[in-house]
CSV table of C-alpha atoms in Angstrom, one decimal:
chain,number,residue,atom,x,y,z
A,1,UNK,CA,9.7,23.0,-16.5
A,2,UNK,CA,10.4,19.4,-17.2
A,3,UNK,CA,8.1,16.5,-16.9
A,4,UNK,CA,9.3,13.6,-14.7
A,5,UNK,CA,7.9,10.3,-15.6
A,6,UNK,CA,8.3,7.4,-13.2
A,7,UNK,CA,7.9,3.7,-14.0
A,8,UNK,CA,5.6,2.2,-11.5
A,9,UNK,CA,5.2,-1.4,-10.4
A,10,UNK,CA,3.2,-3.2,-13.1
A,11,UNK,CA,0.6,-5.4,-11.5
A,12,UNK,CA,-2.3,-4.8,-13.8
A,13,UNK,CA,-3.3,-6.8,-16.9
A,14,UNK,CA,-1.5,-5.6,-20.0
A,15,UNK,CA,-4.6,-4.2,-21.6
A,16,UNK,CA,-5.4,-2.0,-18.6
A,17,UNK,CA,-1.8,-1.0,-17.8
A,18,UNK,CA,-1.2,0.2,-21.3
A,19,UNK,CA,-4.0,2.6,-21.2
A,20,UNK,CA,-3.6,3.8,-17.7
A,21,UNK,CA,-1.8,7.1,-17.3
A,22,UNK,CA,1.7,6.8,-15.9
A,23,UNK,CA,2.4,8.7,-12.8
A,24,UNK,CA,4.1,11.9,-13.5
A,25,UNK,CA,5.3,14.8,-11.4
A,26,UNK,CA,6.8,18.2,-12.4
A,27,UNK,CA,10.0,19.3,-10.7
A,28,UNK,CA,12.0,22.4,-11.7
A,29,UNK,CA,15.4,21.4,-13.0
A,30,UNK,CA,17.2,24.0,-10.9
A,31,UNK,CA,15.4,22.7,-7.8
A,32,UNK,CA,16.7,19.2,-8.5
A,33,UNK,CA,20.2,20.5,-8.9
A,34,UNK,CA,20.0,22.5,-5.6
A,35,UNK,CA,18.5,19.6,-3.7
A,36,UNK,CA,21.1,17.2,-5.0
A,37,UNK,CA,23.9,19.6,-4.0
A,38,UNK,CA,22.5,19.8,-0.5
A,39,UNK,CA,22.2,16.1,-0.2
A,40,UNK,CA,25.8,15.5,-1.4
A,41,UNK,CA,27.1,18.3,0.8
A,42,UNK,CA,25.4,16.8,3.8
A,43,UNK,CA,26.8,13.3,3.0
A,44,UNK,CA,30.4,14.7,2.6
A,45,UNK,CA,30.2,16.6,5.8
A,46,UNK,CA,28.8,13.6,7.7
A,47,UNK,CA,31.6,11.4,6.4
A,48,UNK,CA,34.3,13.9,7.4
A,49,UNK,CA,32.8,14.3,10.9
A,50,UNK,CA,32.6,10.5,11.3
A,51,UNK,CA,36.2,10.1,10.3
A,52,UNK,CA,37.2,12.7,12.9
A,53,UNK,CA,34.9,11.4,15.6
A,54,UNK,CA,32.9,14.6,15.7
A,55,UNK,CA,29.6,13.0,14.6
A,56,UNK,CA,29.7,10.6,17.5
A,57,UNK,CA,30.4,13.4,19.9
A,58,UNK,CA,27.4,15.3,18.6
A,59,UNK,CA,24.8,12.7,19.7
A,60,UNK,CA,26.7,10.4,22.1
A,61,UNK,CA,26.0,7.5,19.7
A,62,UNK,CA,28.9,6.0,17.7
A,63,UNK,CA,29.0,6.6,14.0
A,64,UNK,CA,31.7,5.0,11.8
A,65,UNK,CA,32.8,6.2,8.4
A,66,UNK,CA,30.9,3.2,7.0
A,67,UNK,CA,27.8,4.3,8.9
A,68,UNK,CA,28.1,7.8,7.5
A,69,UNK,CA,28.5,6.5,4.0
A,70,UNK,CA,25.4,4.4,4.5
A,71,UNK,CA,23.4,7.5,5.5
A,72,UNK,CA,24.7,9.3,2.4
A,73,UNK,CA,23.6,6.5,0.1
A,74,UNK,CA,20.2,6.4,1.9
A,75,UNK,CA,19.7,10.2,1.4
A,76,UNK,CA,20.7,9.9,-2.3
A,77,UNK,CA,18.2,7.1,-2.8
A,78,UNK,CA,15.4,9.1,-1.2
A,79,UNK,CA,16.3,12.1,-3.3
A,80,UNK,CA,16.2,10.0,-6.4
A,81,UNK,CA,12.8,8.6,-5.5
A,82,UNK,CA,11.4,12.1,-5.0
A,83,UNK,CA,13.1,14.2,-7.7
A,84,UNK,CA,14.1,12.0,-10.7
A,85,UNK,CA,12.4,10.0,-13.4
A,86,UNK,CA,14.4,7.0,-12.6
A,87,UNK,CA,12.5,3.7,-12.0
A,88,UNK,CA,12.0,3.1,-8.2
A,89,UNK,CA,13.6,-0.4,-8.5
A,90,UNK,CA,16.6,0.9,-10.4
A,91,UNK,CA,17.2,3.4,-7.7
A,92,UNK,CA,17.0,0.8,-5.0
A,93,UNK,CA,19.4,-1.6,-6.9
A,94,UNK,CA,21.9,1.3,-7.4
A,95,UNK,CA,21.7,2.1,-3.7
A,96,UNK,CA,22.3,-1.6,-2.8
A,97,UNK,CA,25.3,-1.7,-5.2
A,98,UNK,CA,26.7,1.4,-3.7
A,99,UNK,CA,26.4,0.0,-0.2
A,100,UNK,CA,28.2,-3.2,-1.3
A,101,UNK,CA,30.9,-1.0,-2.8
A,102,UNK,CA,31.5,0.9,0.5
A,103,UNK,CA,31.5,-2.2,2.6
A,104,UNK,CA,28.3,-1.5,4.4
A,105,UNK,CA,26.4,-4.4,2.9
A,106,UNK,CA,27.9,-7.9,2.2
A,107,UNK,CA,26.9,-9.1,-1.2
A,108,UNK,CA,25.8,-12.4,0.3
A,109,UNK,CA,23.2,-10.5,2.4
A,110,UNK,CA,21.8,-8.8,-0.7
A,111,UNK,CA,21.6,-12.1,-2.7
A,112,UNK,CA,20.0,-13.8,0.3
A,113,UNK,CA,17.2,-11.3,0.3
A,114,UNK,CA,16.3,-12.4,-3.2
A,115,UNK,CA,15.6,-15.9,-1.9
A,116,UNK,CA,13.7,-14.7,1.2
A,117,UNK,CA,10.5,-16.5,2.1
A,118,UNK,CA,8.6,-13.2,1.7
A,119,UNK,CA,9.6,-13.1,-2.0
A,120,UNK,CA,8.1,-16.6,-2.5
A,121,UNK,CA,5.0,-15.6,-0.5
A,122,UNK,CA,4.3,-12.8,-2.9
A,123,UNK,CA,5.0,-15.0,-6.0
A,124,UNK,CA,2.6,-17.6,-4.8
A,125,UNK,CA,0.0,-15.1,-3.8
A,126,UNK,CA,0.0,-13.4,-7.1
A,127,UNK,CA,-0.4,-16.7,-9.0
A,128,UNK,CA,-3.3,-17.6,-6.7
A,129,UNK,CA,-4.8,-14.1,-7.4
A,130,UNK,CA,-4.4,-14.6,-11.2
A,131,UNK,CA,-6.4,-17.8,-10.9
A,132,UNK,CA,-9.2,-16.2,-9.0
A,133,UNK,CA,-9.2,-13.3,-11.4
A,134,UNK,CA,-9.3,-15.5,-14.4
A,135,UNK,CA,-12.2,-17.5,-13.0
A,136,UNK,CA,-14.5,-14.5,-12.7
A,137,UNK,CA,-15.3,-15.4,-9.1
A,138,UNK,CA,-14.5,-11.9,-7.7
A,139,UNK,CA,-16.8,-10.1,-10.3
A,140,UNK,CA,-19.6,-12.5,-9.6
A,141,UNK,CA,-19.3,-11.9,-5.8
A,142,UNK,CA,-19.4,-8.1,-6.3
A,143,UNK,CA,-22.4,-8.3,-8.6
A,144,UNK,CA,-24.3,-10.4,-6.1
A,145,UNK,CA,-23.7,-7.8,-3.4
A,146,UNK,CA,-24.5,-4.6,-5.3
A,147,UNK,CA,-27.7,-6.0,-6.9
A,148,UNK,CA,-29.4,-5.6,-3.4
A,149,UNK,CA,-28.9,-1.8,-3.4
A,150,UNK,CA,-32.1,0.2,-3.5
A,151,UNK,CA,-30.6,3.6,-2.7
A,152,UNK,CA,-27.3,5.3,-3.7
A,153,UNK,CA,-26.1,5.1,0.0
A,154,UNK,CA,-26.8,1.3,0.0
A,155,UNK,CA,-25.1,0.9,-3.4
A,156,UNK,CA,-22.0,2.8,-2.2
A,157,UNK,CA,-21.6,0.9,1.1
A,158,UNK,CA,-22.2,-2.5,-0.6
A,159,UNK,CA,-19.6,-1.5,-3.1
A,160,UNK,CA,-17.3,-0.7,-0.2
A,161,UNK,CA,-17.9,-4.1,1.3
A,162,UNK,CA,-17.2,-5.8,-2.0
A,163,UNK,CA,-13.9,-3.8,-2.6
A,164,UNK,CA,-12.8,-4.5,0.9
A,165,UNK,CA,-13.2,-8.2,0.4
A,166,UNK,CA,-11.0,-8.1,-2.7
A,167,UNK,CA,-8.1,-7.3,-0.3
A,168,UNK,CA,-7.9,-11.0,0.3
A,169,UNK,CA,-8.2,-12.1,-3.3
A,170,UNK,CA,-5.6,-9.9,-5.0
A,171,UNK,CA,-2.3,-8.9,-3.2
A,172,UNK,CA,-1.8,-5.4,-4.8
A,173,UNK,CA,-3.8,-2.2,-4.9
A,174,UNK,CA,-3.2,-1.8,-8.7
A,175,UNK,CA,-4.3,-5.4,-9.3
A,176,UNK,CA,-7.4,-4.8,-7.3
A,177,UNK,CA,-8.1,-1.7,-9.3
A,178,UNK,CA,-7.9,-3.6,-12.5
A,179,UNK,CA,-10.2,-6.3,-11.1
A,180,UNK,CA,-12.7,-3.5,-10.1
A,181,UNK,CA,-12.8,-1.8,-13.5
A,182,UNK,CA,-15.4,-4.2,-15.0
A,183,UNK,CA,-17.6,-3.7,-11.9
A,184,UNK,CA,-17.4,0.1,-12.2
A,185,UNK,CA,-18.2,-0.1,-16.0
A,186,UNK,CA,-21.3,-2.3,-15.3
A,187,UNK,CA,-22.5,0.0,-12.5
A,188,UNK,CA,-21.9,3.1,-14.6
A,189,UNK,CA,-23.9,1.6,-17.5
A,190,UNK,CA,-26.7,0.8,-15.1
A,191,UNK,CA,-26.7,4.4,-13.8
A,192,UNK,CA,-26.6,6.0,-17.2
A,193,UNK,CA,-27.9,9.6,-17.0
A,194,UNK,CA,-26.9,10.1,-13.4
A,195,UNK,CA,-23.6,11.9,-13.8
A,196,UNK,CA,-23.1,12.9,-10.1
A,197,UNK,CA,-23.5,9.3,-8.9
A,198,UNK,CA,-21.1,8.0,-11.6
A,199,UNK,CA,-18.5,10.6,-10.7
A,200,UNK,CA,-18.8,9.7,-7.0
A,201,UNK,CA,-18.4,6.0,-7.8
A,202,UNK,CA,-15.3,6.7,-9.8
A,203,UNK,CA,-13.9,8.4,-6.6
A,204,UNK,CA,-15.1,5.7,-4.3
A,205,UNK,CA,-13.4,2.8,-6.1
A,206,UNK,CA,-9.7,3.9,-5.8
A,207,UNK,CA,-10.4,5.5,-2.3
A,208,UNK,CA,-11.7,2.2,-0.8
A,209,UNK,CA,-9.1,0.1,-2.7
A,210,UNK,CA,-6.3,2.1,-1.1
A,211,UNK,CA,-7.7,2.5,2.4
A,212,UNK,CA,-8.9,-1.1,2.7
A,213,UNK,CA,-5.5,-2.5,1.8
A,214,UNK,CA,-4.3,-2.2,5.4
A,215,UNK,CA,-6.6,-5.1,6.2
A,216,UNK,CA,-4.2,-7.7,4.8
A,217,UNK,CA,-0.5,-8.3,5.1
A,218,UNK,CA,-0.6,-8.9,1.3
A,219,UNK,CA,-2.7,-5.8,0.6
A,220,UNK,CA,0.4,-3.8,-0.5
A,221,UNK,CA,4.1,-4.4,-1.1
A,222,UNK,CA,4.6,-1.7,1.6
A,223,UNK,CA,3.2,-4.0,4.2
A,224,UNK,CA,5.7,-6.7,3.4
A,225,UNK,CA,8.5,-4.2,3.6
A,226,UNK,CA,7.3,-3.0,7.0
A,227,UNK,CA,7.0,-6.5,8.3
A,228,UNK,CA,10.5,-7.5,7.2
A,229,UNK,CA,12.1,-4.3,8.6
A,230,UNK,CA,10.3,-4.7,11.9
A,231,UNK,CA,11.2,-8.3,12.1
A,232,UNK,CA,14.9,-7.7,11.4
A,233,UNK,CA,15.2,-4.9,13.8
A,234,UNK,CA,13.1,-6.2,16.8
A,235,UNK,CA,12.8,-9.9,16.3
A,236,UNK,CA,9.0,-9.5,16.4
A,237,UNK,CA,7.2,-10.3,13.1
A,238,UNK,CA,3.7,-9.7,11.8
A,239,UNK,CA,2.0,-12.8,10.8
A,240,UNK,CA,-0.9,-12.9,8.3
A,241,UNK,CA,-3.3,-13.3,11.2
A,242,UNK,CA,-1.8,-10.6,13.4
A,243,UNK,CA,-1.8,-8.1,10.6
A,244,UNK,CA,-5.4,-9.1,9.9
A,245,UNK,CA,-6.3,-8.6,13.5
A,246,UNK,CA,-5.0,-5.1,13.8
A,247,UNK,CA,-5.5,-3.9,10.2
A,248,UNK,CA,-9.0,-5.1,9.3
A,249,UNK,CA,-10.9,-3.0,11.8
A,250,UNK,CA,-9.1,0.1,10.5
A,251,UNK,CA,-9.7,-1.0,6.9
A,252,UNK,CA,-13.5,-1.4,7.5
A,253,UNK,CA,-13.9,1.8,9.5
A,254,UNK,CA,-11.8,4.1,7.3
A,255,UNK,CA,-13.4,2.7,4.1
A,256,UNK,CA,-17.0,3.3,5.2
A,257,UNK,CA,-16.2,6.7,6.6
A,258,UNK,CA,-14.5,7.6,3.3
A,259,UNK,CA,-17.6,6.3,1.5
A,260,UNK,CA,-19.8,8.7,3.5
A,261,UNK,CA,-17.4,11.6,2.8
A,262,UNK,CA,-17.7,10.8,-1.0
A,263,UNK,CA,-21.4,10.7,-0.8
A,264,UNK,CA,-21.8,13.9,1.2
A,265,UNK,CA,-19.2,15.8,-0.8
A,266,UNK,CA,-20.2,14.8,-4.3
A,267,UNK,CA,-23.9,14.0,-4.3
A,268,UNK,CA,-26.9,16.1,-3.3
A,269,UNK,CA,-29.5,15.2,-0.7
A,270,UNK,CA,-32.1,14.6,-3.4
A,271,UNK,CA,-29.7,12.3,-5.2
A,272,UNK,CA,-29.0,10.3,-2.1
A,273,UNK,CA,-32.7,9.9,-1.4
A,274,UNK,CA,-33.6,8.7,-4.8
A,275,UNK,CA,-34.2,5.0,-5.5
A,276,UNK,CA,-32.2,2.5,-7.5
A,277,UNK,CA,-32.9,-0.8,-9.2
A,278,UNK,CA,-29.8,-2.6,-10.4
A,279,UNK,CA,-30.3,-6.2,-11.5
A,280,UNK,CA,-27.9,-8.9,-12.3
A,281,UNK,CA,-28.9,-8.5,-16.0
A,282,UNK,CA,-27.7,-4.9,-15.9
A,283,UNK,CA,-24.3,-6.0,-14.6
A,284,UNK,CA,-24.1,-9.0,-16.9
A,285,UNK,CA,-24.6,-6.8,-20.0
A,286,UNK,CA,-21.1,-5.5,-19.7
A,287,UNK,CA,-19.4,-8.1,-17.5
A,288,UNK,CA,-16.6,-10.1,-19.2
A,289,UNK,CA,-17.4,-13.3,-17.2
A,290,UNK,CA,-20.8,-14.8,-16.1
A,291,UNK,CA,-22.4,-13.3,-13.0
A,292,UNK,CA,-25.7,-15.2,-13.2
A,293,UNK,CA,-26.6,-18.8,-12.7
A,294,UNK,CA,-24.8,-21.5,-10.7
A,295,UNK,CA,-21.0,-21.3,-10.1
A,296,UNK,CA,-19.0,-22.8,-13.0
A,297,UNK,CA,-16.5,-25.6,-12.3
A,298,UNK,CA,-13.6,-23.1,-12.6
A,299,UNK,CA,-15.2,-20.7,-10.1
A,300,UNK,CA,-15.8,-23.5,-7.6
A,301,UNK,CA,-12.1,-24.5,-7.9
A,302,UNK,CA,-11.0,-20.9,-7.5
A,303,UNK,CA,-13.3,-20.5,-4.4
A,304,UNK,CA,-11.8,-23.6,-2.8
A,305,UNK,CA,-8.3,-22.5,-3.6
A,306,UNK,CA,-8.8,-19.0,-2.2
A,307,UNK,CA,-10.6,-20.1,1.0
A,308,UNK,CA,-8.0,-22.9,1.6
A,309,UNK,CA,-5.1,-20.5,1.3
A,310,UNK,CA,-6.6,-17.8,3.6
A,311,UNK,CA,-7.6,-20.5,6.1
A,312,UNK,CA,-4.0,-21.9,6.2
A,313,UNK,CA,-2.5,-18.5,6.5
A,314,UNK,CA,-4.7,-17.6,9.4
A,315,UNK,CA,-4.1,-20.8,11.2
A,316,UNK,CA,-0.3,-20.8,10.9
A,317,UNK,CA,0.2,-20.8,14.8
A,318,UNK,CA,-1.6,-24.2,14.9
A,319,UNK,CA,-0.2,-26.1,12.0
A,320,UNK,CA,3.2,-24.5,11.7
A,321,UNK,CA,3.3,-24.4,7.9
A,322,UNK,CA,5.0,-21.2,6.8
A,323,UNK,CA,2.9,-18.7,4.7
A,324,UNK,CA,5.4,-18.9,1.9
A,325,UNK,CA,5.0,-22.7,1.6
A,326,UNK,CA,1.2,-22.3,1.7
A,327,UNK,CA,1.4,-19.8,-1.1
A,328,UNK,CA,3.7,-22.1,-3.1
A,329,UNK,CA,1.3,-25.1,-2.7
A,330,UNK,CA,-1.6,-22.9,-3.7
A,331,UNK,CA,0.2,-21.5,-6.7
A,332,UNK,CA,1.1,-25.0,-7.9
A,333,UNK,CA,-2.5,-26.1,-7.5
A,334,UNK,CA,-3.7,-23.0,-9.3
A,335,UNK,CA,-1.8,-23.9,-12.5
A,336,UNK,CA,-2.1,-27.7,-12.4
A,337,UNK,CA,-4.4,-29.0,-15.2
A,338,UNK,CA,-7.6,-30.5,-14.0
A,339,UNK,CA,-7.6,-28.8,-10.6
A,340,UNK,CA,-6.3,-25.3,-11.3
A,341,UNK,CA,-7.9,-22.3,-12.9
A,342,UNK,CA,-5.2,-20.9,-15.2
A,343,UNK,CA,-2.0,-21.8,-16.9
A,344,UNK,CA,1.6,-21.3,-15.7
A,345,UNK,CA,2.5,-19.0,-18.6
A,346,UNK,CA,-0.5,-16.7,-18.0
A,347,UNK,CA,-0.1,-16.5,-14.2
A,348,UNK,CA,3.6,-15.9,-14.2
A,349,UNK,CA,3.0,-12.8,-16.4
A,350,UNK,CA,0.9,-11.3,-13.6
A,351,UNK,CA,3.7,-11.5,-11.0
A,352,UNK,CA,5.2,-8.0,-10.5
A,353,UNK,CA,8.9,-9.0,-10.7
A,354,UNK,CA,9.8,-5.3,-10.6
A,355,UNK,CA,8.2,-5.1,-7.1
A,356,UNK,CA,10.0,-8.2,-5.9
A,357,UNK,CA,13.4,-6.8,-6.9
A,358,UNK,CA,12.5,-3.5,-5.2
A,359,UNK,CA,11.5,-5.4,-2.1
A,360,UNK,CA,14.8,-7.3,-1.9
A,361,UNK,CA,16.9,-4.2,-2.5
A,362,UNK,CA,15.1,-2.1,0.1
A,363,UNK,CA,15.3,-4.8,2.7
A,364,UNK,CA,19.1,-4.9,2.0
A,365,UNK,CA,19.2,-1.1,2.4
A,366,UNK,CA,17.4,-1.3,5.8
A,367,UNK,CA,19.7,-4.1,6.9
A,368,UNK,CA,22.7,-1.8,6.1
A,369,UNK,CA,21.2,1.1,8.1
A,370,UNK,CA,20.9,-1.2,11.1
A,371,UNK,CA,24.1,-3.1,11.0
A,372,UNK,CA,26.3,-0.1,10.3
A,373,UNK,CA,24.9,1.8,13.3
A,374,UNK,CA,23.5,4.5,11.0
A,375,UNK,CA,19.9,4.0,12.2
A,376,UNK,CA,20.9,4.3,15.9
A,377,UNK,CA,22.9,7.5,15.2
A,378,UNK,CA,20.0,9.0,13.2
A,379,UNK,CA,17.7,8.2,16.1
A,380,UNK,CA,19.8,9.9,18.6
A,381,UNK,CA,20.4,13.0,16.4
A,382,UNK,CA,16.7,13.4,15.4
A,383,UNK,CA,15.1,12.8,18.8
A,384,UNK,CA,17.5,14.8,21.1
A,385,UNK,CA,14.8,17.5,21.6
A,386,UNK,CA,12.2,14.9,22.7
A,387,UNK,CA,14.2,12.7,25.0
A,388,UNK,CA,13.6,14.8,28.0
A,389,UNK,CA,9.9,15.2,27.6
A,390,UNK,CA,8.8,11.8,28.8
A,391,UNK,CA,5.4,10.6,27.7
A,392,UNK,CA,4.7,14.0,26.0
A,393,UNK,CA,7.7,13.4,23.7
A,394,UNK,CA,6.4,10.0,22.8
A,395,UNK,CA,3.0,11.5,21.9
A,396,UNK,CA,4.6,14.2,19.8
A,397,UNK,CA,6.7,11.6,18.0
A,398,UNK,CA,3.7,9.4,17.1
A,399,UNK,CA,1.7,12.4,15.9
A,400,UNK,CA,4.7,13.5,13.7
A,401,UNK,CA,5.1,10.0,12.3
A,402,UNK,CA,1.4,9.8,11.3
A,403,UNK,CA,1.4,13.3,9.8
A,404,UNK,CA,4.6,12.7,7.8
A,405,UNK,CA,3.3,9.4,6.6
A,406,UNK,CA,0.0,10.9,5.4
A,407,UNK,CA,1.8,13.7,3.5
A,408,UNK,CA,4.7,11.6,2.1
A,409,UNK,CA,2.7,10.7,-1.0
A,410,UNK,CA,3.1,14.3,-2.2
A,411,UNK,CA,6.8,13.8,-2.5
A,412,UNK,CA,7.3,10.0,-3.1
A,413,UNK,CA,4.7,8.6,-5.5
A,414,UNK,CA,5.4,5.0,-4.7
A,415,UNK,CA,3.8,3.5,-1.6
A,416,UNK,CA,6.6,0.9,-1.3
A,417,UNK,CA,9.3,3.5,-1.7
A,418,UNK,CA,7.6,5.6,1.1
A,419,UNK,CA,7.8,2.6,3.4
A,420,UNK,CA,11.4,1.9,2.4
A,421,UNK,CA,12.3,5.5,3.2
A,422,UNK,CA,10.3,5.9,6.4
A,423,UNK,CA,10.0,2.6,8.2
A,424,UNK,CA,13.8,2.1,8.9
A,425,UNK,CA,13.9,5.5,10.5
A,426,UNK,CA,10.6,5.1,12.5
A,427,UNK,CA,11.8,1.7,13.8
A,428,UNK,CA,15.2,3.2,14.8
A,429,UNK,CA,13.7,6.4,16.4
A,430,UNK,CA,10.8,4.9,18.3
A,431,UNK,CA,12.6,3.2,21.3
A,432,UNK,CA,14.5,6.4,22.1
A,433,UNK,CA,11.3,8.2,23.1
A,434,UNK,CA,9.5,5.2,24.7
A,435,UNK,CA,7.4,4.1,21.7
A,436,UNK,CA,7.1,0.5,20.6
A,437,UNK,CA,8.7,0.3,17.2
A,438,UNK,CA,6.3,-2.4,16.0
A,439,UNK,CA,3.3,-0.2,16.8
A,440,UNK,CA,4.9,3.0,15.4
A,441,UNK,CA,5.8,1.2,12.1
A,442,UNK,CA,2.2,-0.2,11.8
A,443,UNK,CA,0.7,3.3,12.4
A,444,UNK,CA,3.1,4.8,9.8
A,445,UNK,CA,2.2,2.1,7.2
A,446,UNK,CA,-1.5,2.5,7.8
A,447,UNK,CA,-1.3,6.3,7.4
A,448,UNK,CA,0.7,5.9,4.2
A,449,UNK,CA,-2.3,4.2,2.7
A,450,UNK,CA,-3.7,7.7,2.2
A,451,UNK,CA,-2.5,8.9,-1.2
A,452,UNK,CA,-5.5,10.6,-2.7
A,453,UNK,CA,-4.4,14.2,-3.3
A,454,UNK,CA,-2.8,13.8,-6.8
A,455,UNK,CA,-3.6,11.3,-9.6
A,456,UNK,CA,0.2,10.5,-9.7
A,457,UNK,CA,0.3,9.4,-6.1
A,458,UNK,CA,-1.2,6.0,-6.6
A,459,UNK,CA,-1.9,3.7,-9.6
A,460,UNK,CA,-5.6,3.0,-8.7
A,461,UNK,CA,-6.2,6.8,-8.6
A,462,UNK,CA,-4.5,7.3,-11.9
A,463,UNK,CA,-6.5,4.4,-13.5
A,464,UNK,CA,-9.9,5.8,-12.4
A,465,UNK,CA,-8.9,9.3,-13.4
A,466,UNK,CA,-8.3,8.1,-17.0
A,467,UNK,CA,-11.6,8.6,-19.0
A,468,UNK,CA,-10.6,5.7,-21.3
A,469,UNK,CA,-10.8,3.3,-18.3
A,470,UNK,CA,-13.4,5.0,-16.2
A,471,UNK,CA,-15.7,7.1,-18.5
A,472,UNK,CA,-17.7,9.8,-16.6
A,473,UNK,CA,-15.1,9.8,-13.8
A,474,UNK,CA,-13.6,12.6,-11.7
A,475,UNK,CA,-11.3,15.5,-12.4
A,476,UNK,CA,-8.1,16.4,-10.4
A,477,UNK,CA,-10.0,19.2,-8.7
A,478,UNK,CA,-12.5,16.6,-7.4
A,479,UNK,CA,-9.6,14.6,-5.9
A,480,UNK,CA,-8.3,17.7,-4.1
A,481,UNK,CA,-11.8,18.4,-2.7
A,482,UNK,CA,-12.0,14.8,-1.4
A,483,UNK,CA,-8.4,15.0,0.0
A,484,UNK,CA,-9.2,18.2,2.0
A,485,UNK,CA,-11.7,16.3,4.1
A,486,UNK,CA,-10.2,12.8,4.0
A,487,UNK,CA,-6.7,13.7,5.1
A,488,UNK,CA,-7.6,15.2,8.5
A,489,UNK,CA,-10.1,12.4,9.0
A,490,UNK,CA,-7.4,9.8,8.4
A,491,UNK,CA,-5.0,11.6,10.7
A,492,UNK,CA,-7.6,11.5,13.6
A,493,UNK,CA,-8.6,7.9,12.8
A,494,UNK,CA,-5.0,6.5,12.7
A,495,UNK,CA,-4.1,8.3,15.9
A,496,UNK,CA,-7.2,7.0,17.6
A,497,UNK,CA,-6.4,3.5,16.7
A,498,UNK,CA,-2.7,3.9,17.6
A,499,UNK,CA,-3.3,5.4,21.0
A,500,UNK,CA,-6.5,3.7,22.1
A,501,UNK,CA,-7.8,0.8,20.0
A,502,UNK,CA,-4.6,-1.2,19.0
A,503,UNK,CA,-3.3,-1.2,22.6
A,504,UNK,CA,-6.5,-2.7,23.8
A,505,UNK,CA,-6.2,-5.3,21.1
A,506,UNK,CA,-2.7,-6.4,22.1
A,507,UNK,CA,-0.3,-3.9,20.4
A,508,UNK,CA,0.8,-1.3,23.0
A,509,UNK,CA,2.1,2.0,21.7
A,510,UNK,CA,3.9,3.5,24.7
A,511,UNK,CA,6.4,1.7,26.7
């Protein structure tokens, strides 16, 4: 057996990231060789069929040799994300170079992706988040909420509220996890001697951080990838406000349901009925920034900056200023002496450049799949059995998309890589069975937020599984116990939203 170690997107402060366990998976060497051979054989056969015209005859959709080569590169990239220790971004860049070499992707298209507005939106958002984090505003807000808890249930649900609100302060799940570590440490210290509650809290923090991310377009890099792929394929784009409209209800409902599952699964009835008394002094004892007294000048500036940016993002239809420009203005304000909260040097270090390069490369990969005709051909080939089933075929397709998206974290440990692999296919396949591609992509991305089975499946889970970061936390077996209940719950919840709630809110699923 060989240990496969994958470099993940670094969005946490250096001190936290250094001590967090890196995501690792074990894959038998012979299994990797066999799977690679199958992928290569499939790619060669597909290219030969395309050259002879047989591939087009199989599905009725045209497939050029370039399209076949694009599919081959895509399959190799997915294989590398699953089965090798190569960095996710390196794999995406190698795939982009391969597509340029075979003529499926113009180099100008790839380089243009690096200057896309979305890249600048994320850069600005991360700098704003660095300013808010440095000010201590988020920690003070969380402390003010949880000090009102008088029972474990109240504590857990107030913590859930606080963690959900951080979705709009930090645009990455791993960054939010790093922000939440001091809160967890303060609560664990206040709950000394109550091991069951501390363990349950350690499970609650990453669970809510991951599930509540769907509430914001900036909640995860996967959301940006989904938005860009959907926009390029359909001409319809998610705005900050539209993603908030559809995603926030699911974020709130799923987070609080998960909170109840954690409580019922990992604490006794007597423990849940006990009383608590957590004061600001208890939290202040271990907090790295002030949580008592009036807001400091830096905190007031951070609050104004954050509220202003979110307000401008939400009101884009009225003022017409692009979200990227809003983020850039906010970022410049955040590092300007006298009105900002941090320095340029410190804030730039928090920007996940690895993620931005990955985003650009995967957007180029999706563009090649579409422009080469490969996505259309895949859609025709994969959905041939469902095309004659009418609405039943559409329902089966959506259920399959949600199920695959929920389980994909077992194979692809990067949330962004999962979206890069799944969303181009979902968008290409959906119209063939009468499903709106925008709704299908949103459902897939929402379901992919579940990645709780293994500590290697998400950075927040890995961080809170590390006893050096979260003392008194959970074991891998606890995570599997949680996943056994949370996975089917999320499947039912996402399907309920996709079929009934989102259509009533303005995003129809079936055409």
